Structure formats: C-alpha cells, structure tokens
Coordinates of C-alpha atoms in Angstrom, one line a residue:
X8 CA 178.0 55.9 173.8
X9 CA 178.6 57.5 170.5
X10 CA 181.2 59.7 169.9
X11 CA 180.1 63.2 168.4
X12 CA 182.0 64.7 165.7
X13 CA 183.4 68.2 165.8
X14 CA 180.6 70.8 164.6
X15 CA 181.1 71.6 160.7
X16 CA 179.4 75.3 161.0
X17 CA 181.7 77.8 162.0
X18 CA 180.6 81.0 163.9
X19 CA 181.8 83.2 160.9
X20 CA 179.6 80.8 158.5
X21 CA 176.6 81.1 160.6
X22 CA 176.8 84.8 160.5
X23 CA 176.9 84.7 156.9
X24 CA 173.9 82.5 156.7
X25 CA 171.9 84.8 159.1
X26 CA 172.5 87.7 157.0
X27 CA 171.3 85.7 153.8
X28 CA 168.1 84.6 155.6
X29 CA 167.3 88.2 156.8
X30 CA 167.7 89.5 153.2
X31 CA 165.4 86.8 151.7
X32 CA 162.8 87.5 154.4
X33 CA 163.1 91.3 153.5
X34 CA 162.5 90.7 149.9
X35 CA 159.6 88.4 150.3
X36 CA 157.7 90.9 152.4
X37 CA 158.7 93.8 150.0
X38 CA 157.1 91.6 147.2
X39 CA 154.0 90.8 149.1
X40 CA 153.5 94.5 149.9
X41 CA 154.0 95.2 146.2
X42 CA 151.6 92.6 145.1
X43 CA 148.9 94.0 147.5
X44 CA 149.3 97.7 146.8
X45 CA 149.5 97.5 142.8
X46 CA 146.4 98.8 141.1
X47 CA 144.1 96.1 139.6
X48 CA 141.6 96.4 136.4
X49 CA 138.1 96.7 137.1
X50 CA 136.3 93.4 136.5
X51 CA 134.5 94.5 133.3
X52 CA 133.0 92.0 131.0
X53 CA 134.5 91.9 127.9
X54 CA 132.7 93.3 125.1
X55 CA 133.6 92.3 121.5
X56 CA 132.6 94.0 118.2
X57 CA 130.2 91.5 117.3
X58 CA 128.2 92.1 120.5
X59 CA 127.7 95.9 120.2
X60 CA 124.4 97.1 119.0
X61 CA 124.6 98.0 115.7
X62 CA 123.2 101.8 115.2
X63 CA 119.7 101.7 113.5
X64 CA 118.5 104.4 111.0
X65 CA 114.9 105.5 110.2
X66 CA 114.0 104.4 106.7
X67 CA 113.0 106.9 104.2
X68 CA 109.3 107.1 103.7
X69 CA 108.3 105.3 100.5
X70 CA 106.4 107.6 98.0
X71 CA 102.9 106.3 97.5
X72 CA 102.5 106.0 93.8
X73 CA 98.7 106.1 92.6
X74 CA 97.8 103.1 90.8
X75 CA 97.2 103.3 87.0
X76 CA 94.8 101.0 85.0
X77 CA 96.5 99.0 82.2
X78 CA 93.8 99.7 79.6
X79 CA 93.1 96.4 77.8
X80 CA 93.4 96.2 73.9
X81 CA 90.2 97.4 72.5
X82 CA 88.9 99.4 75.6
X83 CA 87.2 102.6 74.5
X84 CA 89.3 105.5 75.4
X85 CA 87.4 109.0 74.6
X86 CA 89.7 111.9 74.9
X87 CA 87.0 114.3 76.0
X88 CA 83.7 114.5 77.4
X89 CA 82.2 115.5 73.9
X90 CA 83.0 111.8 72.8
X91 CA 80.6 110.1 75.6
X92 CA 77.4 111.7 74.6
X93 CA 74.9 111.4 71.3
X94 CA 73.7 114.8 69.9
X95 CA 70.2 114.0 71.3
X96 CA 71.6 114.0 75.1
X97 CA 73.4 117.2 74.5
X98 CA 70.2 119.0 73.4
X99 CA 68.2 117.2 76.3
X100 CA 70.4 118.9 78.8
X101 CA 68.7 122.3 77.8
X102 CA 70.2 125.3 79.9
X103 CA 72.6 123.1 81.7
X104 CA 76.4 123.5 80.3
X105 CA 79.0 120.8 80.1
X106 CA 82.2 121.7 82.2
X107 CA 81.7 125.4 82.2
X108 CA 84.7 127.6 83.1
X109 CA 83.7 128.1 86.7
X110 CA 84.0 124.3 87.5
X111 CA 87.9 124.4 87.0
X112 CA 88.4 127.3 89.3
X113 CA 90.3 126.6 92.6
X114 CA 88.1 125.9 95.3
X115 CA 85.0 125.2 92.9
X116 CA 81.9 123.7 94.5
X117 CA 81.7 120.5 92.0
X118 CA 80.8 117.0 92.7
X119 CA 82.4 113.9 91.4
X120 CA 80.7 110.7 90.5
X121 CA 80.4 109.3 94.1
X122 CA 80.0 110.5 97.5
X123 CA 81.6 107.5 99.4
X124 CA 85.2 108.1 100.6
X125 CA 86.2 104.7 99.4
X126 CA 84.9 105.1 95.9
X127 CA 86.2 108.7 95.7
X128 CA 89.6 107.4 96.6
X129 CA 89.7 104.9 93.5
X130 CA 88.4 107.8 91.1
X131 CA 91.1 110.3 92.2
X132 CA 93.9 107.6 92.3
X133 CA 93.1 106.4 88.7
X134 CA 93.0 107.9 85.2
X135 CA 89.6 109.5 84.8
X136 CA 87.6 111.9 82.6
X137 CA 85.4 114.2 84.7
X138 CA 82.1 115.5 82.9
X139 CA 79.7 117.8 84.8
X140 CA 76.4 119.2 83.5
X141 CA 75.6 122.3 85.7
X142 CA 74.6 125.8 85.4
X143 CA 76.7 128.0 83.5
X144 CA 77.0 130.6 86.0
X145 CA 77.9 128.8 89.3
X146 CA 76.7 126.2 91.7
X147 CA 72.8 125.9 91.8
X148 CA 71.8 122.7 93.4
X149 CA 70.9 121.2 90.0
X150 CA 73.4 119.1 87.8
X151 CA 74.7 115.7 86.7
X152 CA 78.3 114.8 87.4
X153 CA 79.9 111.6 85.6
X154 CA 83.3 110.2 85.9
X155 CA 84.6 107.9 83.2
X156 CA 87.2 105.8 85.2
X157 CA 89.8 103.1 83.7
X158 CA 90.0 100.3 86.5
X159 CA 91.7 97.1 86.6
X160 CA 90.2 93.9 87.3
X161 CA 91.1 94.2 90.9
X162 CA 89.8 97.8 90.9
X163 CA 86.3 96.7 89.4
X164 CA 85.8 93.9 91.7
X165 CA 86.6 96.5 94.8
X166 CA 84.2 98.8 93.4
X167 CA 81.5 96.4 92.9
X168 CA 81.8 95.0 96.3
X169 CA 81.7 98.6 97.6
X170 CA 78.6 99.4 95.7
X171 CA 76.8 96.3 97.0
X172 CA 78.0 97.2 100.6
X173 CA 76.5 100.6 100.7
X174 CA 73.2 99.0 100.0
X175 CA 72.8 99.9 96.1
X176 CA 70.5 97.9 93.8
X177 CA 72.8 96.1 91.5
X178 CA 72.0 94.0 88.2
X179 CA 73.4 93.1 85.0
X180 CA 72.5 95.3 81.9
X181 CA 74.0 95.9 78.4
X182 CA 76.9 93.7 78.9
X183 CA 78.0 95.2 82.4
X184 CA 76.9 95.5 85.8
X185 CA 74.7 98.3 86.9
X186 CA 74.3 99.7 90.6
X187 CA 71.6 102.4 91.5
X188 CA 70.2 104.4 94.3
X189 CA 67.7 107.1 94.5
X190 CA 66.3 109.3 97.3
X191 CA 63.4 111.6 97.2
X192 CA 63.0 114.4 99.8
X193 CA 60.1 117.4 99.7
X194 CA 62.5 119.6 97.9
X195 CA 65.2 117.4 96.1
X196 CA 65.3 114.4 94.1
X197 CA 68.9 112.8 93.9
X198 CA 70.9 109.6 93.2
X199 CA 73.7 107.7 91.8
X200 CA 74.1 105.4 88.9
X201 CA 77.2 103.1 88.4
X202 CA 78.0 101.0 85.5
X203 CA 81.1 98.7 85.2
X204 CA 82.1 97.0 82.0
X205 CA 85.4 96.0 80.3
X206 CA 87.7 98.2 82.2
X207 CA 85.5 101.3 82.6
X208 CA 83.6 102.7 85.5
X209 CA 80.8 105.3 84.6
X210 CA 80.2 106.8 88.2
X211 CA 77.5 109.2 88.0
X212 CA 75.8 111.3 90.8
X213 CA 72.6 113.7 90.0
X214 CA 70.7 116.2 91.7
X215 CA 67.4 117.4 90.3
X216 CA 68.4 116.7 86.8
X217 CA 69.3 114.1 84.4
X218 CA 67.3 113.2 81.1
X219 CA 66.0 109.8 80.7
X220 CA 68.1 107.2 79.3
X221 CA 71.2 109.2 80.3
X222 CA 73.5 106.1 81.4
X223 CA 72.3 104.1 78.3
X224 CA 73.2 107.0 76.0
X225 CA 76.7 106.9 77.3
X226 CA 77.2 103.3 77.0
X227 CA 75.6 103.3 73.5
X228 CA 78.2 106.1 72.3
X229 CA 81.1 105.2 74.2
X230 CA 81.1 101.2 73.0
X231 CA 79.7 102.4 69.7
X232 CA 80.6 99.6 67.0
X233 CA 82.1 97.3 69.7

C-alpha cells in the first residue's frame, strides 16, 4: 500500500483561504449588480452633419422685364404721330382729332391697334407709338387707332403666326406682310389692318371710320426715301 504524506494545508491556512474566497465572491457579485443597474444610452442612430437636411430658403421673385426691340440700323423711327401721316390724310379725317386731350386722361375709353390679348401683350411690352383719330370731345363709337410698334424678328414671327391663327387674310404688299379682317353689322362697320415690315408693326383697329388708303399712306410716309 502507498504511504500518504502529512497534509500540507494547516487549519490556519485553510481559514485564510476561505476568507479570501469569500471576499472575491462578494466583489464579483457587487460588480455584476453595478453593471446591471448602471444607465445605458438609448440606441439612437448616429447623425452626422453631412446627413442633416440643409435648410431651404424661398428664392426671391425675379422681376419680369418687358422685352425691348433692338431697332436695326436704317429702321424708321418717327417721334410723333404727326410724322406718320401725309397732309392729305390728315385733311381726310375731317372732324376727327388726333390724340385729343381726353384720350390721355386716367380711365379713358380708348382702343389700341388690336383686340386680341396675345397681340395686346406684345404691344404693351414693346416700345410703341399710339395714334388715335377720335371725336375731340369724348368716346363716340367712331374712330381709328393705330400703334406703331418696334418689334424684333422673333416678335414679328410671333405676331404673324397669331394673326394667321386668328383667321385673318394675310398677303404680301409694299415690301411687307398685310393681314386684314372686316365685319359689317346692321349698325356698324369695323375691322383691323396689320402691316409687318423691317422691324415695324402697324397695328390698326377701326370702327365706322377710316379714309381709303389709310394704311398705304402710313407706309409711304414712314418709309419715305427708303
């Protein structure tokens, strides 16, 4: 049989080991409780500055600038309505007056050289000269209104296309394009005459008035010597 040696752990050493083991156990338990009970941050996804939506601002409205025709060299540029009629045409209008004072009063009932909104928009947005033969004392249902309008090539093409779309009769005349329309009722006779040539648009409306050769006279006077 083997011979057992004398035990190497004495009672006193055994007691020390028991105490140390107990302390370790207490420390482990305390650490576990602290880990479990400590507050943890919420599981929120990280958002970087690059991922934040950039604040947007409403752009300022861009002012609409009315187009101005660039007049080609050599294009006639009458400065007043007196320069677009011959003396014979002025006499032919008889009792009607050219641009009497009442036509410039606020809210005056006057006409322009077209009644179509698209054509009127071109007239109002472009340099033009307004010439009206009307009663000298106020609206009378009789008169002729012409706008001499300086237009670009693009505006000329747009006006021509609109005149044709409105069903006017268009044909070449005196070096330009003439478009006309006329209506007769039991009480009135009215119509329009439009002439496009070399950067100028003669836009005319008339009601119960208008001497023969009115448009031809303007063309001959404005382009005299051309």
